[in-house]
Amino acid sequence: MALIPVTRLTSGINTQTDSTSRENAVEKAINKLTGDDPTQDSVLIGNVPKLWPELSKYENDTSGSGSPDIISVPPPQFIWNQASFPAGQVQYFAQAYQIESGDQHVVFVAVFADNAHELYIEEYTPEGEFAQRITPEDGLTDGLMVASASLTDDTDFPFNWQKVRLWSSSFEPLNADGYLVISFKAINYDAIDSVNPAGLAYLVDVYREEEG
């Protein structure tokens, strides 16, 4: 059995965002691939506090055995829906990839968020309908999704914004031409200082198992 590199997804302007629901962000992510409306690109915000940990490739990166589908992808960028960050704001993000094979797939994820997030990886049909969950039903959790957590829970080093979350799993697509969708619910905690930025950055590598 061999692992064949398929794609690398990283946060950037292609990441779709929505202020209302994760479902809307997922729809926009699929629309971004199909050329349909609506879409809403994320905004590149940079390392606002100049303190966030950056998800960076090795200088001599050979991921995916040097496959251009992996190493040519730009590194993750810090994103949000705008360049201002209201305290307590909840925002949704999503990016989609069109599956090209019914073979078993493997996904690896690295995520940073200020302040907290939930991660969902799901498969959708070619028509954009939900097909299956790959992450747990309620998503993978990174900190309390409550604005006041900055005052009650996330109060000591290492703060949630100093952590990078890692996760991996495998799945078998139900549709050989459906969509793999990575989506997030992210929250900016209440301010405890004069600077209270929000941001999200992620990297997702996808491999396909092949008999060999």
mmCIF file of C-alpha atoms in Angstrom:
data_model
loop_
_atom_site.group_PDB
_atom_site.id
_atom_site.type_symbol
_atom_site.label_atom_id
_atom_site.label_comp_id
_atom_site.label_asym_id
_atom_site.label_seq_id
_atom_site.Cartn_x
_atom_site.Cartn_y
_atom_site.Cartn_z
ATOM 1 C CA MET A 1 0.000 0.000 0.000
ATOM 2 C CA ALA A 2 1.408 3.390 -1.015
ATOM 3 C CA LEU A 3 0.372 6.881 0.035
ATOM 4 C CA ILE A 4 -0.041 9.181 -2.964
ATOM 5 C CA PRO A 5 0.037 12.945 -2.285
ATOM 6 C CA VAL A 6 -3.223 14.563 -3.405
ATOM 7 C CA THR A 7 -3.317 18.177 -2.262
ATOM 8 C CA ARG A 8 -2.410 20.688 0.411
ATOM 9 C CA LEU A 9 -5.002 23.223 1.556
ATOM 10 C CA THR A 10 -3.831 26.327 3.411
ATOM 11 C CA SER A 11 -5.543 29.380 4.830
ATOM 12 C CA GLY A 12 -5.605 32.345 2.471
ATOM 13 C CA ILE A 13 -7.916 34.436 0.325
ATOM 14 C CA ASN A 14 -9.458 31.280 -1.156
ATOM 15 C CA THR A 15 -10.772 30.407 2.294
ATOM 16 C CA GLN A 16 -14.426 31.391 2.380
ATOM 17 C CA THR A 17 -15.970 33.149 5.362
ATOM 18 C CA ASP A 18 -19.421 33.889 6.747
ATOM 19 C CA SER A 19 -20.753 35.709 9.792
ATOM 20 C CA THR A 20 -24.013 33.765 10.085
ATOM 21 C CA SER A 21 -23.334 30.026 10.001
ATOM 22 C CA ARG A 22 -20.839 27.307 9.217
ATOM 23 C CA GLU A 23 -23.310 25.893 6.702
ATOM 24 C CA ASN A 24 -23.157 29.143 4.745
ATOM 25 C CA ALA A 25 -19.358 29.064 4.788
ATOM 26 C CA VAL A 26 -19.397 25.470 3.497
ATOM 27 C CA GLU A 27 -21.750 26.447 0.674
ATOM 28 C CA LYS A 28 -19.468 29.332 -0.276
ATOM 29 C CA ALA A 29 -16.424 27.030 -0.235
ATOM 30 C CA ILE A 30 -18.054 24.661 -2.720
ATOM 31 C CA ASN A 31 -19.230 27.638 -4.795
ATOM 32 C CA LYS A 32 -15.637 28.878 -4.910
ATOM 33 C CA LEU A 33 -14.708 25.675 -6.758
ATOM 34 C CA THR A 34 -17.737 25.552 -9.041
ATOM 35 C CA GLY A 35 -17.857 29.247 -9.914
ATOM 36 C CA ASP A 36 -21.300 29.745 -8.382
ATOM 37 C CA ASP A 37 -22.532 32.474 -6.033
ATOM 38 C CA PRO A 38 -22.360 33.529 -3.293
ATOM 39 C CA THR A 39 -18.701 33.549 -2.269
ATOM 40 C CA GLN A 40 -16.813 35.659 0.268
ATOM 41 C CA ASP A 41 -13.021 35.544 0.373
ATOM 42 C CA SER A 42 -11.217 35.884 3.674
ATOM 43 C CA VAL A 43 -8.999 38.884 4.387
ATOM 44 C CA LEU A 44 -5.250 38.469 4.898
ATOM 45 C CA ILE A 45 -4.417 40.189 8.180
ATOM 46 C CA GLY A 46 -0.780 39.244 8.802
ATOM 47 C CA ASN A 47 0.705 38.466 12.190
ATOM 48 C CA VAL A 48 -1.171 41.286 13.917
ATOM 49 C CA PRO A 49 0.429 41.144 17.384
ATOM 50 C CA LYS A 50 3.746 39.869 15.963
ATOM 51 C CA LEU A 51 3.534 37.144 18.609
ATOM 52 C CA TRP A 52 1.453 34.427 16.935
ATOM 53 C CA PRO A 53 3.171 31.116 16.120
ATOM 54 C CA GLU A 54 3.473 30.773 12.353
ATOM 55 C CA LEU A 55 2.842 27.541 10.453
ATOM 56 C CA SER A 56 5.878 27.402 8.178
ATOM 57 C CA LYS A 57 7.341 24.854 5.795
ATOM 58 C CA TYR A 58 10.904 23.653 6.194
ATOM 59 C CA GLU A 59 13.266 25.606 3.973
ATOM 60 C CA ASN A 60 14.090 22.385 2.123
ATOM 61 C CA ASP A 61 10.546 21.000 2.254
ATOM 62 C CA THR A 62 10.132 17.538 0.705
ATOM 63 C CA SER A 63 6.549 16.881 1.830
ATOM 64 C CA GLY A 64 4.688 14.430 -0.372
ATOM 65 C CA SER A 65 8.036 13.188 -1.718
ATOM 66 C CA GLY A 66 8.462 16.586 -3.325
ATOM 67 C CA SER A 67 5.114 16.485 -5.134
ATOM 68 C CA PRO A 68 4.271 19.911 -6.630
ATOM 69 C CA ASP A 69 0.673 19.348 -5.476
ATOM 70 C CA ILE A 70 2.037 19.718 -1.948
ATOM 71 C CA ILE A 71 5.220 21.787 -1.847
ATOM 72 C CA SER A 72 4.129 24.423 -4.388
ATOM 73 C CA VAL A 73 1.168 25.490 -2.255
ATOM 74 C CA PRO A 74 1.746 28.826 -0.460
ATOM 75 C CA PRO A 75 2.242 28.605 3.307
ATOM 76 C CA PRO A 76 -0.715 29.303 5.598
ATOM 77 C CA GLN A 77 -1.689 32.952 5.994
ATOM 78 C CA PHE A 78 -3.393 34.558 8.975
ATOM 79 C CA ILE A 79 -6.974 35.330 7.986
ATOM 80 C CA TRP A 80 -10.191 36.836 9.314
ATOM 81 C CA ASN A 81 -13.297 38.282 7.688
ATOM 82 C CA GLN A 82 -12.025 41.849 8.086
ATOM 83 C CA ALA A 83 -9.107 43.838 9.458
ATOM 84 C CA SER A 84 -10.898 44.744 12.697
ATOM 85 C CA PHE A 85 -11.633 42.347 15.540
ATOM 86 C CA PRO A 86 -14.681 42.999 17.735
ATOM 87 C CA ALA A 87 -14.562 41.314 21.132
ATOM 88 C CA GLY A 88 -16.831 38.281 21.276
ATOM 89 C CA GLN A 89 -17.080 37.994 17.487
ATOM 90 C CA VAL A 90 -17.895 34.542 16.094
ATOM 91 C CA GLN A 91 -16.886 33.886 12.489
ATOM 92 C CA TYR A 92 -17.070 30.862 10.195
ATOM 93 C CA PHE A 93 -14.548 29.719 7.581
ATOM 94 C CA ALA A 94 -14.374 26.906 5.021
ATOM 95 C CA GLN A 95 -12.313 25.569 2.129
ATOM 96 C CA ALA A 96 -13.237 22.733 -0.231
ATOM 97 C CA TYR A 97 -11.402 20.235 -2.411
ATOM 98 C CA GLN A 98 -13.067 18.125 -5.113
ATOM 99 C CA ILE A 99 -12.421 14.444 -4.520
ATOM 100 C CA GLU A 100 -11.168 12.552 -7.570
ATOM 101 C CA SER A 101 -11.073 8.962 -6.314
ATOM 102 C CA GLY A 102 -13.070 6.563 -4.183
ATOM 103 C CA ASP A 103 -9.886 5.149 -2.647
ATOM 104 C CA GLN A 104 -9.112 5.486 1.051
ATOM 105 C CA HIS A 105 -7.785 8.958 1.923
ATOM 106 C CA VAL A 106 -5.636 10.232 4.792
ATOM 107 C CA VAL A 107 -5.797 13.795 6.130
ATOM 108 C CA PHE A 108 -3.370 15.638 8.408
ATOM 109 C CA VAL A 109 -4.286 19.001 9.923
ATOM 110 C CA ALA A 110 -2.420 21.767 11.778
ATOM 111 C CA VAL A 111 -4.446 24.749 13.041
ATOM 112 C CA PHE A 112 -3.799 27.993 14.909
ATOM 113 C CA ALA A 113 -6.572 30.275 16.174
ATOM 114 C CA ASP A 114 -6.842 33.369 18.321
ATOM 115 C CA ASN A 115 -8.721 32.752 20.480
ATOM 116 C CA ALA A 116 -10.538 29.427 20.044
ATOM 117 C CA HIS A 117 -12.131 27.301 17.347
ATOM 118 C CA GLU A 118 -13.991 24.162 16.354
ATOM 119 C CA LEU A 119 -12.764 22.163 13.347
ATOM 120 C CA TYR A 120 -14.999 20.094 11.079
ATOM 121 C CA ILE A 121 -13.900 17.883 8.188
ATOM 122 C CA GLU A 122 -16.779 16.500 6.156
ATOM 123 C CA GLU A 123 -17.630 15.024 2.790
ATOM 124 C CA TYR A 124 -20.345 16.543 0.608
ATOM 125 C CA THR A 125 -21.966 15.092 -2.495
ATOM 126 C CA PRO A 126 -21.364 16.481 -6.007
ATOM 127 C CA GLU A 127 -24.654 18.362 -5.497
ATOM 128 C CA GLY A 128 -23.355 19.963 -2.299
ATOM 129 C CA GLU A 129 -25.379 17.852 0.129
ATOM 130 C CA PHE A 130 -23.886 16.517 3.362
ATOM 131 C CA ALA A 131 -22.529 12.961 2.953
ATOM 132 C CA GLN A 132 -20.440 12.023 6.007
ATOM 133 C CA ARG A 133 -18.476 13.338 8.975
ATOM 134 C CA ILE A 134 -14.774 12.609 9.278
ATOM 135 C CA THR A 135 -14.192 14.557 12.489
ATOM 136 C CA PRO A 136 -16.464 13.891 15.511
ATOM 137 C CA GLU A 137 -20.099 14.988 15.243
ATOM 138 C CA ASP A 138 -19.537 18.140 17.306
ATOM 139 C CA GLY A 139 -16.203 18.876 15.663
ATOM 140 C CA LEU A 140 -12.749 19.011 17.214
ATOM 141 C CA THR A 141 -12.568 21.611 19.975
ATOM 142 C CA ASP A 142 -9.838 24.115 20.772
ATOM 143 C CA GLY A 143 -10.742 26.076 23.900
ATOM 144 C CA LEU A 144 -14.094 27.217 25.228
ATOM 145 C CA MET A 145 -16.344 28.801 22.609
ATOM 146 C CA VAL A 146 -17.480 31.466 25.059
ATOM 147 C CA ALA A 147 -16.342 35.091 24.800
ATOM 148 C CA SER A 148 -15.823 35.438 28.555
ATOM 149 C CA ALA A 149 -13.380 32.494 28.638
ATOM 150 C CA SER A 150 -10.539 35.036 28.583
ATOM 151 C CA LEU A 151 -11.628 36.019 32.092
ATOM 152 C CA THR A 152 -12.572 32.607 33.480
ATOM 153 C CA ASP A 153 -10.642 29.826 31.736
ATOM 154 C CA ASP A 154 -7.920 30.977 29.350
ATOM 155 C CA THR A 155 -6.103 32.984 31.998
ATOM 156 C CA ASP A 156 -2.602 31.526 32.207
ATOM 157 C CA PHE A 157 0.354 30.525 30.055
ATOM 158 C CA PRO A 158 0.234 28.891 27.601
ATOM 159 C CA PHE A 159 -2.769 30.845 26.372
ATOM 160 C CA ASN A 160 -4.939 29.285 23.704
ATOM 161 C CA TRP A 161 -3.493 31.596 21.039
ATOM 162 C CA GLN A 162 -0.047 30.144 21.789
ATOM 163 C CA LYS A 163 -1.080 26.621 20.779
ATOM 164 C CA VAL A 164 -1.049 24.823 17.432
ATOM 165 C CA ARG A 165 -3.519 21.943 17.209
ATOM 166 C CA LEU A 166 -2.682 18.758 15.266
ATOM 167 C CA TRP A 167 -4.995 15.995 14.039
ATOM 168 C CA SER A 168 -5.021 13.200 11.478
ATOM 169 C CA SER A 169 -7.369 10.472 10.300
ATOM 170 C CA SER A 170 -8.397 8.399 7.299
ATOM 171 C CA PHE A 171 -11.693 8.040 5.466
ATOM 172 C CA GLU A 172 -13.212 6.355 2.434
ATOM 173 C CA PRO A 173 -15.217 8.733 0.223
ATOM 174 C CA LEU A 174 -18.851 7.876 -0.376
ATOM 175 C CA ASN A 175 -18.647 9.725 -3.701
ATOM 176 C CA ALA A 176 -15.666 9.554 -6.039
ATOM 177 C CA ASP A 177 -16.428 13.084 -7.267
ATOM 178 C CA GLY A 178 -17.800 14.782 -4.163
ATOM 179 C CA TYR A 179 -16.181 17.444 -1.993
ATOM 180 C CA LEU A 180 -13.925 17.292 1.034
ATOM 181 C CA VAL A 181 -14.707 20.412 3.075
ATOM 182 C CA ILE A 182 -12.627 21.814 5.923
ATOM 183 C CA SER A 183 -14.643 24.250 8.043
ATOM 184 C CA PHE A 184 -14.239 26.215 11.251
ATOM 185 C CA LYS A 185 -16.195 28.093 13.849
ATOM 186 C CA ALA A 186 -13.849 30.646 15.429
ATOM 187 C CA ILE A 187 -14.308 33.132 18.261
ATOM 188 C CA ASN A 188 -12.471 36.202 19.504
ATOM 189 C CA TYR A 189 -12.559 36.348 23.303
ATOM 190 C CA ASP A 190 -13.417 39.421 25.333
ATOM 191 C CA ALA A 191 -10.492 41.810 25.651
ATOM 192 C CA ILE A 192 -8.172 41.685 28.650
ATOM 193 C CA ASP A 193 -5.719 44.181 27.146
ATOM 194 C CA SER A 194 -5.708 47.088 24.732
ATOM 195 C CA VAL A 195 -4.760 44.725 21.878
ATOM 196 C CA ASN A 196 -7.286 41.969 21.152
ATOM 197 C CA PRO A 197 -6.768 40.590 17.633
ATOM 198 C CA ALA A 198 -8.445 37.547 16.122
ATOM 199 C CA GLY A 199 -7.002 35.233 13.501
ATOM 200 C CA LEU A 200 -6.988 31.774 11.968
ATOM 201 C CA ALA A 201 -4.302 29.824 10.109
ATOM 202 C CA TYR A 202 -4.307 26.195 9.004
ATOM 203 C CA LEU A 203 -2.685 23.558 6.836
ATOM 204 C CA VAL A 204 -4.356 20.367 5.603
ATOM 205 C CA ASP A 205 -2.452 17.666 3.720
ATOM 206 C CA VAL A 206 -4.474 15.022 1.876
ATOM 207 C CA TYR A 207 -3.080 11.691 0.702
ATOM 208 C CA ARG A 208 -4.694 8.773 -1.112
ATOM 209 C CA GLU A 209 -3.955 5.117 -0.450
ATOM 210 C CA GLU A 210 -3.063 3.089 -3.522
ATOM 211 C CA GLU A 211 -2.281 -0.579 -3.951
ATOM 212 C CA GLY A 212 1.322 -0.993 -4.882
#
